[in-house]
Structures are given as C-alpha cells and as structure tokens.
Amino acid sequence: MRISVFPKGELDDIVVHGRLTVTEWIDQAAGLPVDGVELYSAFFPADAPHVVDDVRKALERHRLQMPMLCVSPDFTHPDPDERRRQFDEQVRMIRLAATLGGPGASCRVLSGQRHPGVDDDEGVAWVVAAFHELIPIARELDVVLGFENHYKDGYWRHPEFAQRRELYLRILHAVDERVHFGVQFDPSNAVTAGEDSTDFLREVVDRVVTMQASDRYLADGARLEDLRQTDGTIGYSSKLLHGVIGQGLNDYPAIFTLLADTGYDGWISIEDGVNGWHELRASVDFLRRARDEYFNGSTDIAVRRPTA
C-alpha cells in the first residue's frame, strides 16, 4: 500500500483565488513522508499546457508519483452536447493521467450531477454508455478508471446522481471490465450519503482499485440521525466536520482489515488538511502506522492491477 495526499484544504487557493500554484503545493507536500500526490483536473486548464510540464518537473524533483487524478465529469447533464463536451474533457484527463502518472495510473470518473428532470433509468443509461466508450481509451493508455462513490464536487450545483447505494451499484454492475475500471472507495462519502462506510465497502471491495481517505466527526451535541435529510442522506451538514483520519466516524480498523483480506495493494490518498497542516501530518502518520499493521509495510506495488 502506498500513501498520497490531495490538496483538500488548498483547492480554493489554487483553483479560485490563484494564491497558490499546484507546483508550490507539491513543493510543500514533499515535506511529508508520502509516496505521491493526487491532483485535480482543474489544475490543468486546456489553455495553459505549460502547467503539465511544470508539474512533471516538480514531481521528478521531489521523486514523487502522481498515481491518481481527480476528475468530475457530468455524464448526466440533460444537454447531449454538454455530455459530449464532458466526455471529451474526461478523455483529455485520461491522457493527462497517463502522461503524469505512467502505466497503471488512476483517473477518477463519476456519474454526474442529479439534474432536475433526469430520471434514474435515463441517467444510468447515459453514464453506462459513457463508461463503455471510455474503457477502450483507458485500456489503450493503460490507465485505470476509478468510479467513486461520491457525494458532490465542491464546484457543482447539484449532488451526485449515483450517491444512493442502489444507483451506484446498478451502474457498477453494468460494467464488466475489471482491469481498467473499478471502484475508487471514499468512506467519508459513504457517511455523507447516509451509509455505513464499512457495510458499503463489503459490497464493492473486490473491485476497489484506489481509495481516498478522510474522516468526519460530529459537532458537540449532534447526532447523525438528526442530520439525515428527507432523501436519507446526510450531506455536507455544518455539524459534520472534517478531522484527523482515525478519530472520526469511519471504522478504519474494519476498513483496512477488509482491504487487506482481499489483497489490496494500491494507493490510499489522504483528503485532509482543511483545519490546518498539522492535521494533515497527523493523518499521514496514522496511515503510515496502518500500513505497517495491516499491509505489512508494503510499498512495492504502485497500483492494484486486478485480473480479468
């Protein structure tokens, strides 16, 4: 198992405000005892191709890998022209993942937003069709598509179309590919979707190719049941807070045991640091201890390569 970090606490500074460049953040992340960095698609606008070269040089300078590229396609948009634009951008990101991450790098895929007026059958059909069209491209470039159990991209208007377990599984089970397509598991997203993260993992653990790790905890006096919305999800409640991994609602000993028992040897990328760099460092330390305890300290294999 290898550990990477994602700039969860710096996204707005990089993407919105321009107060920090992605290469400056990589320079900072290199001070942590990690093996790589997960990056975000918005760091690489099409009209700024020089950023790719700058990032490549920064990775080489610090001997870091870029195993995971976080992308948020919207394959459920009601406008077919927009769906095609989203598809074309996802292809660009797959190529970018191959360029920066090399063979076996992972590129996230999502279903899309829950746009008003798009019913379940229609949305599932669009998403599955997009995935089936992407897989030959991923196969050609030796990139692994990681379908994340997701709640909502921070720059989206609507929550995830497939946040409910039954819809997510319906899409996942419609895709037979097992080498270049699998699950990107995020336990905290299961919590925000109103699920028990360990129970959710049990249903998909045989197809996990990458994992994002974070943790959530309840504000003083809050109860999960009190936060549940009419659709059963928890959502981004102000009373559901980010915290150090291993100190919140996710049962990480159970999660790591499940992953280790199925032979998981891929990347776990830390999404933390929204409350400061000290919490990110504490989460890194937690994952390093977990690697020694559950995964025998293995860092030999960069990405899990399932068999067909």
PDB file of C-alpha atoms in Angstrom:
ATOM      1  CA  MET A   1       0.000   0.000   0.000  1.00  0.00           C
ATOM      2  CA  ARG A   2       1.266   3.475  -0.881  1.00  0.00           C
ATOM      3  CA  ILE A   3       0.204   6.831   0.509  1.00  0.00           C
ATOM      4  CA  SER A   4      -0.524  10.041  -1.368  1.00  0.00           C
ATOM      5  CA  VAL A   5      -2.027  13.366  -0.345  1.00  0.00           C
ATOM      6  CA  PHE A   6      -4.612  15.587  -2.016  1.00  0.00           C
ATOM      7  CA  PRO A   7      -4.784  19.388  -1.505  1.00  0.00           C
ATOM      8  CA  LYS A   8      -8.259  19.350   0.055  1.00  0.00           C
ATOM      9  CA  GLY A   9      -7.580  22.435   2.164  1.00  0.00           C
ATOM     10  CA  GLU A  10      -5.914  24.363  -0.657  1.00  0.00           C
ATOM     11  CA  LEU A  11      -8.316  23.787  -3.552  1.00  0.00           C
ATOM     12  CA  ASP A  12      -9.835  27.273  -3.500  1.00  0.00           C
ATOM     13  CA  ASP A  13      -6.415  28.893  -3.149  1.00  0.00           C
ATOM     14  CA  ILE A  14      -5.219  27.045  -6.248  1.00  0.00           C
ATOM     15  CA  VAL A  15      -8.366  26.920  -8.404  1.00  0.00           C
ATOM     16  CA  VAL A  16     -10.382  30.013  -7.447  1.00  0.00           C
ATOM     17  CA  HIS A  17      -8.104  32.639  -5.935  1.00  0.00           C
ATOM     18  CA  GLY A  18      -4.765  31.867  -7.556  1.00  0.00           C
ATOM     19  CA  ARG A  19      -2.944  32.417  -4.271  1.00  0.00           C
ATOM     20  CA  LEU A  20      -1.058  29.148  -4.662  1.00  0.00           C
ATOM     21  CA  THR A  21       0.167  27.253  -7.704  1.00  0.00           C
ATOM     22  CA  VAL A  22      -0.052  23.495  -7.961  1.00  0.00           C
ATOM     23  CA  THR A  23       3.746  23.262  -8.150  1.00  0.00           C
ATOM     24  CA  GLU A  24       4.077  25.335  -4.975  1.00  0.00           C
ATOM     25  CA  TRP A  25       1.710  22.937  -3.264  1.00  0.00           C
ATOM     26  CA  ILE A  26       3.746  19.947  -4.491  1.00  0.00           C
ATOM     27  CA  ASP A  27       6.840  21.610  -3.003  1.00  0.00           C
ATOM     28  CA  GLN A  28       5.005  21.797   0.328  1.00  0.00           C
ATOM     29  CA  ALA A  29       3.658  18.235   0.138  1.00  0.00           C
ATOM     30  CA  ALA A  30       7.178  16.947  -0.496  1.00  0.00           C
ATOM     31  CA  GLY A  31       7.921  17.740   3.145  1.00  0.00           C
ATOM     32  CA  LEU A  32       5.530  14.970   4.219  1.00  0.00           C
ATOM     33  CA  PRO A  33       6.578  11.304   4.408  1.00  0.00           C
ATOM     34  CA  VAL A  34       4.387  10.247   1.460  1.00  0.00           C
ATOM     35  CA  ASP A  35       4.943   8.422  -1.805  1.00  0.00           C
ATOM     36  CA  GLY A  36       2.876  10.595  -4.119  1.00  0.00           C
ATOM     37  CA  VAL A  37       0.310  13.332  -4.678  1.00  0.00           C
ATOM     38  CA  GLU A  38      -3.209  13.132  -6.042  1.00  0.00           C
ATOM     39  CA  LEU A  39      -4.050  16.074  -8.288  1.00  0.00           C
ATOM     40  CA  TYR A  40      -7.268  17.683  -9.558  1.00  0.00           C
ATOM     41  CA  SER A  41      -8.387  18.245 -13.145  1.00  0.00           C
ATOM     42  CA  ALA A  42      -8.994  21.988 -12.684  1.00  0.00           C
ATOM     43  CA  PHE A  43      -5.265  22.446 -12.082  1.00  0.00           C
ATOM     44  CA  PHE A  44      -4.737  21.803 -15.798  1.00  0.00           C
ATOM     45  CA  PRO A  45      -6.749  24.221 -17.961  1.00  0.00           C
ATOM     46  CA  ALA A  46      -6.612  23.452 -21.656  1.00  0.00           C
ATOM     47  CA  ASP A  47      -5.241  26.916 -22.434  1.00  0.00           C
ATOM     48  CA  ALA A  48      -2.241  26.516 -20.094  1.00  0.00           C
ATOM     49  CA  PRO A  49      -0.350  23.434 -21.348  1.00  0.00           C
ATOM     50  CA  HIS A  50       2.860  24.603 -19.663  1.00  0.00           C
ATOM     51  CA  VAL A  51       1.380  23.611 -16.279  1.00  0.00           C
ATOM     52  CA  VAL A  52       1.699  19.937 -17.195  1.00  0.00           C
ATOM     53  CA  ASP A  53       5.428  20.307 -17.785  1.00  0.00           C
ATOM     54  CA  ASP A  54       5.840  22.357 -14.609  1.00  0.00           C
ATOM     55  CA  VAL A  55       4.093  19.643 -12.592  1.00  0.00           C
ATOM     56  CA  ARG A  56       6.114  16.868 -14.201  1.00  0.00           C
ATOM     57  CA  LYS A  57       9.341  18.644 -13.277  1.00  0.00           C
ATOM     58  CA  ALA A  58       8.141  19.209  -9.702  1.00  0.00           C
ATOM     59  CA  LEU A  59       7.268  15.524  -9.332  1.00  0.00           C
ATOM     60  CA  GLU A  60      10.659  14.485 -10.666  1.00  0.00           C
ATOM     61  CA  ARG A  61      12.446  16.993  -8.444  1.00  0.00           C
ATOM     62  CA  HIS A  62      10.869  15.556  -5.322  1.00  0.00           C
ATOM     63  CA  ARG A  63      10.752  11.918  -6.536  1.00  0.00           C
ATOM     64  CA  LEU A  64       7.005  11.803  -6.051  1.00  0.00           C
ATOM     65  CA  GLN A  65       4.470   9.880  -8.112  1.00  0.00           C
ATOM     66  CA  MET A  66       1.112  11.127  -9.394  1.00  0.00           C
ATOM     67  CA  PRO A  67      -0.936   7.933  -9.079  1.00  0.00           C
ATOM     68  CA  MET A  68      -4.431   9.457  -9.044  1.00  0.00           C
ATOM     69  CA  LEU A  69      -6.087  12.272 -10.997  1.00  0.00           C
ATOM     70  CA  CYS A  70      -9.346  13.568  -9.514  1.00  0.00           C
ATOM     71  CA  VAL A  71     -11.858  14.356 -12.289  1.00  0.00           C
ATOM     72  CA  SER A  72     -15.555  15.251 -12.016  1.00  0.00           C
ATOM     73  CA  PRO A  73     -17.339  14.516 -15.308  1.00  0.00           C
ATOM     74  CA  ASP A  74     -21.039  15.272 -15.594  1.00  0.00           C
ATOM     75  CA  PHE A  75     -22.412  12.463 -17.737  1.00  0.00           C
ATOM     76  CA  THR A  76     -25.987  13.065 -16.575  1.00  0.00           C
ATOM     77  CA  HIS A  77     -26.364  16.565 -17.992  1.00  0.00           C
ATOM     78  CA  PRO A  78     -29.665  16.798 -19.913  1.00  0.00           C
ATOM     79  CA  ASP A  79     -27.987  18.525 -22.889  1.00  0.00           C
ATOM     80  CA  PRO A  80     -26.371  15.896 -25.170  1.00  0.00           C
ATOM     81  CA  ASP A  81     -23.870  18.448 -26.496  1.00  0.00           C
ATOM     82  CA  GLU A  82     -22.739  19.165 -22.937  1.00  0.00           C
ATOM     83  CA  ARG A  83     -22.449  15.437 -22.223  1.00  0.00           C
ATOM     84  CA  ARG A  84     -20.164  15.134 -25.241  1.00  0.00           C
ATOM     85  CA  ARG A  85     -18.041  18.049 -24.026  1.00  0.00           C
ATOM     86  CA  GLN A  86     -17.794  16.348 -20.639  1.00  0.00           C
ATOM     87  CA  PHE A  87     -16.734  13.133 -22.355  1.00  0.00           C
ATOM     88  CA  ASP A  88     -14.062  14.879 -24.416  1.00  0.00           C
ATOM     89  CA  GLU A  89     -12.675  16.546 -21.289  1.00  0.00           C
ATOM     90  CA  GLN A  90     -12.572  13.183 -19.494  1.00  0.00           C
ATOM     91  CA  VAL A  91     -10.553  11.786 -22.397  1.00  0.00           C
ATOM     92  CA  ARG A  92      -8.133  14.699 -22.071  1.00  0.00           C
ATOM     93  CA  MET A  93      -7.777  13.890 -18.382  1.00  0.00           C
ATOM     94  CA  ILE A  94      -7.151  10.189 -19.077  1.00  0.00           C
ATOM     95  CA  ARG A  95      -4.340  11.186 -21.405  1.00  0.00           C
ATOM     96  CA  LEU A  96      -3.009  13.568 -18.753  1.00  0.00           C
ATOM     97  CA  ALA A  97      -3.092  10.805 -16.127  1.00  0.00           C
ATOM     98  CA  ALA A  98      -1.040   8.623 -18.442  1.00  0.00           C
ATOM     99  CA  THR A  99       1.439  11.441 -19.056  1.00  0.00           C
ATOM    100  CA  LEU A 100       1.978  12.336 -15.407  1.00  0.00           C
ATOM    101  CA  GLY A 101       1.279   9.012 -13.719  1.00  0.00           C
ATOM    102  CA  GLY A 102       2.576   6.449 -16.159  1.00  0.00           C
ATOM    103  CA  PRO A 103       1.296   2.889 -16.627  1.00  0.00           C
ATOM    104  CA  GLY A 104      -1.453   1.950 -14.191  1.00  0.00           C
ATOM    105  CA  ALA A 105      -2.232   5.494 -13.071  1.00  0.00           C
ATOM    106  CA  SER A 106      -5.814   6.065 -11.966  1.00  0.00           C
ATOM    107  CA  CYS A 107      -8.239   8.633 -13.340  1.00  0.00           C
ATOM    108  CA  ARG A 108     -11.452   9.227 -11.427  1.00  0.00           C
ATOM    109  CA  VAL A 109     -14.843   9.049 -13.090  1.00  0.00           C
ATOM    110  CA  LEU A 110     -18.224   9.997 -11.651  1.00  0.00           C
ATOM    111  CA  SER A 111     -21.796   9.616 -12.813  1.00  0.00           C
ATOM    112  CA  GLY A 112     -22.622  13.324 -12.845  1.00  0.00           C
ATOM    113  CA  GLN A 113     -24.980  15.691 -11.102  1.00  0.00           C
ATOM    114  CA  ARG A 114     -28.570  14.963 -10.125  1.00  0.00           C
ATOM    115  CA  HIS A 115     -30.058  17.406 -12.606  1.00  0.00           C
ATOM    116  CA  PRO A 116     -33.777  18.100 -12.173  1.00  0.00           C
ATOM    117  CA  GLY A 117     -35.869  16.211 -14.709  1.00  0.00           C
ATOM    118  CA  VAL A 118     -33.358  13.402 -15.346  1.00  0.00           C
ATOM    119  CA  ASP A 119     -34.872  10.124 -14.138  1.00  0.00           C
ATOM    120  CA  ASP A 120     -32.898   7.149 -12.864  1.00  0.00           C
ATOM    121  CA  ASP A 121     -33.219   4.951 -15.956  1.00  0.00           C
ATOM    122  CA  GLU A 122     -32.211   7.734 -18.313  1.00  0.00           C
ATOM    123  CA  GLY A 123     -29.256   8.814 -16.173  1.00  0.00           C
ATOM    124  CA  VAL A 124     -27.967   5.274 -15.696  1.00  0.00           C
ATOM    125  CA  ALA A 125     -28.105   4.650 -19.439  1.00  0.00           C
ATOM    126  CA  TRP A 126     -26.081   7.789 -20.196  1.00  0.00           C
ATOM    127  CA  VAL A 127     -23.455   7.007 -17.565  1.00  0.00           C
ATOM    128  CA  VAL A 128     -23.013   3.365 -18.535  1.00  0.00           C
ATOM    129  CA  ALA A 129     -22.727   4.320 -22.213  1.00  0.00           C
ATOM    130  CA  ALA A 130     -20.042   6.893 -21.383  1.00  0.00           C
ATOM    131  CA  PHE A 131     -18.077   4.389 -19.280  1.00  0.00           C
ATOM    132  CA  HIS A 132     -18.213   1.755 -22.015  1.00  0.00           C
ATOM    133  CA  GLU A 133     -16.911   4.314 -24.519  1.00  0.00           C
ATOM    134  CA  LEU A 134     -14.100   5.417 -22.185  1.00  0.00           C
ATOM    135  CA  ILE A 135     -12.804   1.967 -21.310  1.00  0.00           C
ATOM    136  CA  PRO A 136     -11.095   1.222 -24.678  1.00  0.00           C
ATOM    137  CA  ILE A 137      -9.280   4.563 -24.404  1.00  0.00           C
ATOM    138  CA  ALA A 138      -8.185   3.791 -20.846  1.00  0.00           C
ATOM    139  CA  ARG A 139      -7.089   0.311 -21.940  1.00  0.00           C
ATOM    140  CA  GLU A 140      -5.009   1.696 -24.804  1.00  0.00           C
ATOM    141  CA  LEU A 141      -3.239   4.157 -22.464  1.00  0.00           C
ATOM    142  CA  ASP A 142      -3.033   1.682 -19.534  1.00  0.00           C
ATOM    143  CA  VAL A 143      -4.995   3.969 -17.217  1.00  0.00           C
ATOM    144  CA  VAL A 144      -7.401   2.658 -14.584  1.00  0.00           C
ATOM    145  CA  LEU A 145     -10.785   4.391 -14.310  1.00  0.00           C
ATOM    146  CA  GLY A 146     -11.848   4.696 -10.669  1.00  0.00           C
ATOM    147  CA  PHE A 147     -15.628   5.108 -10.267  1.00  0.00           C
ATOM    148  CA  GLU A 148     -16.016   6.885  -6.935  1.00  0.00           C
ATOM    149  CA  ASN A 149     -18.886   6.599  -4.502  1.00  0.00           C
ATOM    150  CA  HIS A 150     -19.337  10.339  -4.388  1.00  0.00           C
ATOM    151  CA  TYR A 151     -21.486  12.983  -2.766  1.00  0.00           C
ATOM    152  CA  LYS A 152     -20.776  16.294  -4.501  1.00  0.00           C
ATOM    153  CA  ASP A 153     -17.892  18.048  -6.185  1.00  0.00           C
ATOM    154  CA  GLY A 154     -17.327  21.315  -4.351  1.00  0.00           C
ATOM    155  CA  TYR A 155     -17.814  23.288  -7.582  1.00  0.00           C
ATOM    156  CA  TRP A 156     -21.029  21.520  -8.628  1.00  0.00           C
ATOM    157  CA  ARG A 157     -24.526  22.899  -8.230  1.00  0.00           C
ATOM    158  CA  HIS A 158     -26.233  19.558  -7.538  1.00  0.00           C
ATOM    159  CA  PRO A 159     -25.210  16.457  -5.562  1.00  0.00           C
ATOM    160  CA  GLU A 160     -24.069  13.259  -7.253  1.00  0.00           C
ATOM    161  CA  PHE A 161     -26.591  11.381  -9.394  1.00  0.00           C
ATOM    162  CA  ALA A 162     -25.412   7.991  -8.096  1.00  0.00           C
ATOM    163  CA  GLN A 163     -24.873   8.845  -4.449  1.00  0.00           C
ATOM    164  CA  ARG A 164     -27.508   6.293  -3.386  1.00  0.00           C
ATOM    165  CA  ARG A 165     -26.033   2.833  -2.999  1.00  0.00           C
ATOM    166  CA  GLU A 166     -28.590   1.148  -5.241  1.00  0.00           C
ATOM    167  CA  LEU A 167     -27.902   3.510  -8.155  1.00  0.00           C
ATOM    168  CA  TYR A 168     -24.139   3.314  -7.720  1.00  0.00           C
ATOM    169  CA  LEU A 169     -24.229  -0.490  -7.703  1.00  0.00           C
ATOM    170  CA  ARG A 170     -26.588  -0.571 -10.664  1.00  0.00           C
ATOM    171  CA  ILE A 171     -24.035   1.368 -12.716  1.00  0.00           C
ATOM    172  CA  LEU A 172     -21.044  -0.579 -11.380  1.00  0.00           C
ATOM    173  CA  HIS A 173     -22.614  -3.957 -12.125  1.00  0.00           C
ATOM    174  CA  ALA A 174     -23.400  -2.857 -15.685  1.00  0.00           C
ATOM    175  CA  VAL A 175     -19.660  -2.567 -16.410  1.00  0.00           C
ATOM    176  CA  ASP A 176     -17.861  -5.907 -16.664  1.00  0.00           C
ATOM    177  CA  GLU A 177     -14.337  -4.535 -17.144  1.00  0.00           C
ATOM    178  CA  ARG A 178     -12.108  -5.488 -14.185  1.00  0.00           C
ATOM    179  CA  VAL A 179      -8.616  -4.360 -15.223  1.00  0.00           C
ATOM    180  CA  HIS A 180      -9.022  -0.780 -16.415  1.00  0.00           C
ATOM    181  CA  PHE A 181     -12.203   0.035 -14.499  1.00  0.00           C
ATOM    182  CA  GLY A 182     -13.036  -0.340 -10.834  1.00  0.00           C
ATOM    183  CA  VAL A 183     -14.089   1.367  -7.618  1.00  0.00           C
ATOM    184  CA  GLN A 184     -12.489   4.397  -6.042  1.00  0.00           C
ATOM    185  CA  PHE A 185     -13.678   3.995  -2.479  1.00  0.00           C
ATOM    186  CA  ASP A 186     -14.214   7.015  -0.228  1.00  0.00           C
ATOM    187  CA  PRO A 187     -15.514   6.055   3.222  1.00  0.00           C
ATOM    188  CA  SER A 188     -16.474   9.610   4.191  1.00  0.00           C
ATOM    189  CA  ASN A 189     -18.606   9.937   1.072  1.00  0.00           C
ATOM    190  CA  ALA A 190     -20.492   6.870   2.227  1.00  0.00           C
ATOM    191  CA  VAL A 191     -21.194   8.685   5.508  1.00  0.00           C
ATOM    192  CA  THR A 192     -22.478  11.830   3.766  1.00  0.00           C
ATOM    193  CA  ALA A 193     -24.689   9.609   1.605  1.00  0.00           C
ATOM    194  CA  GLY A 194     -26.237   8.222   4.785  1.00  0.00           C
ATOM    195  CA  GLU A 195     -24.446   4.862   4.570  1.00  0.00           C
ATOM    196  CA  ASP A 196     -22.249   2.889   6.916  1.00  0.00           C
ATOM    197  CA  SER A 197     -18.874   3.040   5.169  1.00  0.00           C
ATOM    198  CA  THR A 198     -17.793  -0.463   6.198  1.00  0.00           C
ATOM    199  CA  ASP A 199     -21.055  -2.015   5.008  1.00  0.00           C
ATOM    200  CA  PHE A 200     -20.713  -0.210   1.684  1.00  0.00           C
ATOM    201  CA  LEU A 201     -17.129  -1.409   1.263  1.00  0.00           C
ATOM    202  CA  ARG A 202     -18.172  -5.033   1.773  1.00  0.00           C
ATOM    203  CA  GLU A 203     -20.324  -4.781  -1.362  1.00  0.00           C
ATOM    204  CA  VAL A 204     -17.555  -3.433  -3.602  1.00  0.00           C
ATOM    205  CA  VAL A 205     -14.262  -4.486  -2.001  1.00  0.00           C
ATOM    206  CA  ASP A 206     -13.415  -6.986  -4.755  1.00  0.00           C
ATOM    207  CA  ARG A 207     -13.395  -4.100  -7.279  1.00  0.00           C
ATOM    208  CA  VAL A 208     -11.548  -1.412  -5.319  1.00  0.00           C
ATOM    209  CA  VAL A 209      -8.620  -0.009  -7.328  1.00  0.00           C
ATOM    210  CA  THR A 210      -7.926   3.176  -5.341  1.00  0.00           C
ATOM    211  CA  MET A 211      -9.081   4.754  -2.105  1.00  0.00           C
ATOM    212  CA  GLN A 212      -9.442   8.292  -0.796  1.00  0.00           C
ATOM    213  CA  ALA A 213      -9.174   8.581   2.976  1.00  0.00           C
ATOM    214  CA  SER A 214     -10.650  11.252   5.205  1.00  0.00           C
ATOM    215  CA  ASP A 215     -12.706  11.246   8.354  1.00  0.00           C
ATOM    216  CA  ARG A 216     -15.759  13.047   9.667  1.00  0.00           C
ATOM    217  CA  TYR A 217     -16.886  13.674  13.218  1.00  0.00           C
ATOM    218  CA  LEU A 218     -19.965  15.198  14.760  1.00  0.00           C
ATOM    219  CA  ALA A 219     -20.027  18.642  16.309  1.00  0.00           C
ATOM    220  CA  ASP A 220     -20.779  18.692  20.028  1.00  0.00           C
ATOM    221  CA  GLY A 221     -24.324  17.537  20.714  1.00  0.00           C
ATOM    222  CA  ALA A 222     -25.076  16.498  17.128  1.00  0.00           C
ATOM    223  CA  ARG A 223     -26.429  13.076  16.161  1.00  0.00           C
ATOM    224  CA  LEU A 224     -26.302  11.537  12.718  1.00  0.00           C
ATOM    225  CA  GLU A 225     -30.000  10.742  12.730  1.00  0.00           C
ATOM    226  CA  ASP A 226     -30.820  14.382  13.427  1.00  0.00           C
ATOM    227  CA  LEU A 227     -28.811  15.402  10.338  1.00  0.00           C
ATOM    228  CA  ARG A 228     -30.488  12.975   7.956  1.00  0.00           C
ATOM    229  CA  GLN A 229     -32.298  14.696   5.079  1.00  0.00           C
ATOM    230  CA  THR A 230     -35.593  13.678   3.516  1.00  0.00           C
ATOM    231  CA  ASP A 231     -33.800  11.552   0.897  1.00  0.00           C
ATOM    232  CA  GLY A 232     -31.918   9.664   3.610  1.00  0.00           C
ATOM    233  CA  THR A 233     -28.542  11.302   3.003  1.00  0.00           C
ATOM    234  CA  ILE A 234     -26.558  13.370   5.487  1.00  0.00           C
ATOM    235  CA  GLY A 235     -24.967  15.771   3.013  1.00  0.00           C
ATOM    236  CA  TYR A 236     -22.481  18.494   3.841  1.00  0.00           C
ATOM    237  CA  SER A 237     -24.030  19.463   7.132  1.00  0.00           C
ATOM    238  CA  SER A 238     -22.268  22.196   9.098  1.00  0.00           C
ATOM    239  CA  LYS A 239     -22.404  19.788  12.054  1.00  0.00           C
ATOM    240  CA  LEU A 240     -20.482  17.067  10.214  1.00  0.00           C
ATOM    241  CA  LEU A 241     -16.883  18.196  10.434  1.00  0.00           C
ATOM    242  CA  HIS A 242     -13.555  17.176   8.912  1.00  0.00           C
ATOM    243  CA  GLY A 243     -10.963  15.806  11.289  1.00  0.00           C
ATOM    244  CA  VAL A 244      -7.837  13.705  11.607  1.00  0.00           C
ATOM    245  CA  ILE A 245      -8.193  10.287   9.981  1.00  0.00           C
ATOM    246  CA  GLY A 246      -8.836   7.566  12.503  1.00  0.00           C
ATOM    247  CA  GLN A 247     -10.533   9.828  15.039  1.00  0.00           C
ATOM    248  CA  GLY A 248     -13.968  10.126  13.435  1.00  0.00           C
ATOM    249  CA  LEU A 249     -16.989   8.124  12.331  1.00  0.00           C
ATOM    250  CA  ASN A 250     -15.286   5.722   9.937  1.00  0.00           C
ATOM    251  CA  ASP A 251     -14.253   2.352  11.351  1.00  0.00           C
ATOM    252  CA  TYR A 252     -10.786   2.305   9.822  1.00  0.00           C
ATOM    253  CA  PRO A 253      -9.629  -0.919  11.531  1.00  0.00           C
ATOM    254  CA  ALA A 254     -12.562  -2.725   9.886  1.00  0.00           C
ATOM    255  CA  ILE A 255     -11.948  -0.960   6.554  1.00  0.00           C
ATOM    256  CA  PHE A 256      -8.242  -1.812   6.493  1.00  0.00           C
ATOM    257  CA  THR A 257      -8.936  -5.395   7.518  1.00  0.00           C
ATOM    258  CA  LEU A 258     -11.399  -5.828   4.647  1.00  0.00           C
ATOM    259  CA  LEU A 259      -8.958  -4.336   2.142  1.00  0.00           C
ATOM    260  CA  ALA A 260      -6.000  -6.370   3.384  1.00  0.00           C
ATOM    261  CA  ASP A 261      -8.013  -9.598   3.409  1.00  0.00           C
ATOM    262  CA  THR A 262      -8.796  -9.142  -0.302  1.00  0.00           C
ATOM    263  CA  GLY A 263      -5.154  -8.421  -1.143  1.00  0.00           C
ATOM    264  CA  TYR A 264      -5.486  -4.700  -1.764  1.00  0.00           C
ATOM    265  CA  ASP A 265      -2.067  -3.244  -2.522  1.00  0.00           C
ATOM    266  CA  GLY A 266      -2.932   0.061  -4.196  1.00  0.00           C
ATOM    267  CA  TRP A 267      -2.840   3.710  -3.227  1.00  0.00           C
ATOM    268  CA  ILE A 268      -4.664   5.422  -0.388  1.00  0.00           C
ATOM    269  CA  SER A 269      -4.864   9.177  -0.929  1.00  0.00           C
ATOM    270  CA  ILE A 270      -5.435  11.418   2.075  1.00  0.00           C
ATOM    271  CA  GLU A 271      -8.081  14.149   1.792  1.00  0.00           C
ATOM    272  CA  ASP A 272      -7.376  16.211   4.900  1.00  0.00           C
ATOM    273  CA  GLY A 273      -5.836  19.485   5.981  1.00  0.00           C
ATOM    274  CA  VAL A 274      -8.907  21.725   5.875  1.00  0.00           C
ATOM    275  CA  ASN A 275      -8.224  22.612   9.522  1.00  0.00           C
ATOM    276  CA  GLY A 276      -4.510  23.077   9.046  1.00  0.00           C
ATOM    277  CA  TRP A 277      -1.332  21.314   8.001  1.00  0.00           C
ATOM    278  CA  HIS A 278      -0.896  19.797  11.469  1.00  0.00           C
ATOM    279  CA  GLU A 279      -3.996  17.640  10.953  1.00  0.00           C
ATOM    280  CA  LEU A 280      -2.802  16.524   7.527  1.00  0.00           C
ATOM    281  CA  ARG A 281       0.519  15.450   9.035  1.00  0.00           C
ATOM    282  CA  ALA A 282      -1.314  13.554  11.801  1.00  0.00           C
ATOM    283  CA  SER A 283      -3.394  11.757   9.158  1.00  0.00           C
ATOM    284  CA  VAL A 284      -0.248  10.809   7.243  1.00  0.00           C
ATOM    285  CA  ASP A 285       1.233   9.379  10.428  1.00  0.00           C
ATOM    286  CA  PHE A 286      -1.969   7.390  11.025  1.00  0.00           C
ATOM    287  CA  LEU A 287      -1.860   5.902   7.516  1.00  0.00           C
ATOM    288  CA  ARG A 288       1.813   5.007   7.860  1.00  0.00           C
ATOM    289  CA  ARG A 289       1.090   3.111  11.085  1.00  0.00           C
ATOM    290  CA  ALA A 290      -1.866   1.406   9.397  1.00  0.00           C
ATOM    291  CA  ARG A 291       0.362   0.341   6.508  1.00  0.00           C
ATOM    292  CA  ASP A 292       2.722  -1.388   8.915  1.00  0.00           C
ATOM    293  CA  GLU A 293      -0.104  -3.013  10.867  1.00  0.00           C
ATOM    294  CA  TYR A 294      -2.489  -4.121   8.127  1.00  0.00           C
ATOM    295  CA  PHE A 295      -0.462  -4.185   4.907  1.00  0.00           C
ATOM    296  CA  ASN A 296       2.900  -5.437   6.200  1.00  0.00           C
ATOM    297  CA  GLY A 297       4.512  -2.125   5.382  1.00  0.00           C
ATOM    298  CA  SER A 298       4.382  -2.939   1.659  1.00  0.00           C
ATOM    299  CA  THR A 299       5.171  -0.138  -0.795  1.00  0.00           C
ATOM    300  CA  ASP A 300       6.242  -2.369  -3.662  1.00  0.00           C
ATOM    301  CA  ILE A 301       3.215  -2.126  -5.933  1.00  0.00           C
ATOM    302  CA  ALA A 302       2.112   1.307  -7.097  1.00  0.00           C
ATOM    303  CA  VAL A 303      -1.412   0.464  -8.238  1.00  0.00           C
ATOM    304  CA  ARG A 304      -3.601  -2.556  -7.750  1.00  0.00           C
ATOM    305  CA  ARG A 305      -3.816  -4.487 -11.017  1.00  0.00           C
ATOM    306  CA  PRO A 306      -6.899  -6.714 -10.911  1.00  0.00           C
ATOM    307  CA  THR A 307      -7.080  -9.715 -13.199  1.00  0.00           C
ATOM    308  CA  ALA A 308      -9.759 -10.047 -15.833  1.00  0.00           C
TER     309      ALA A 308
END
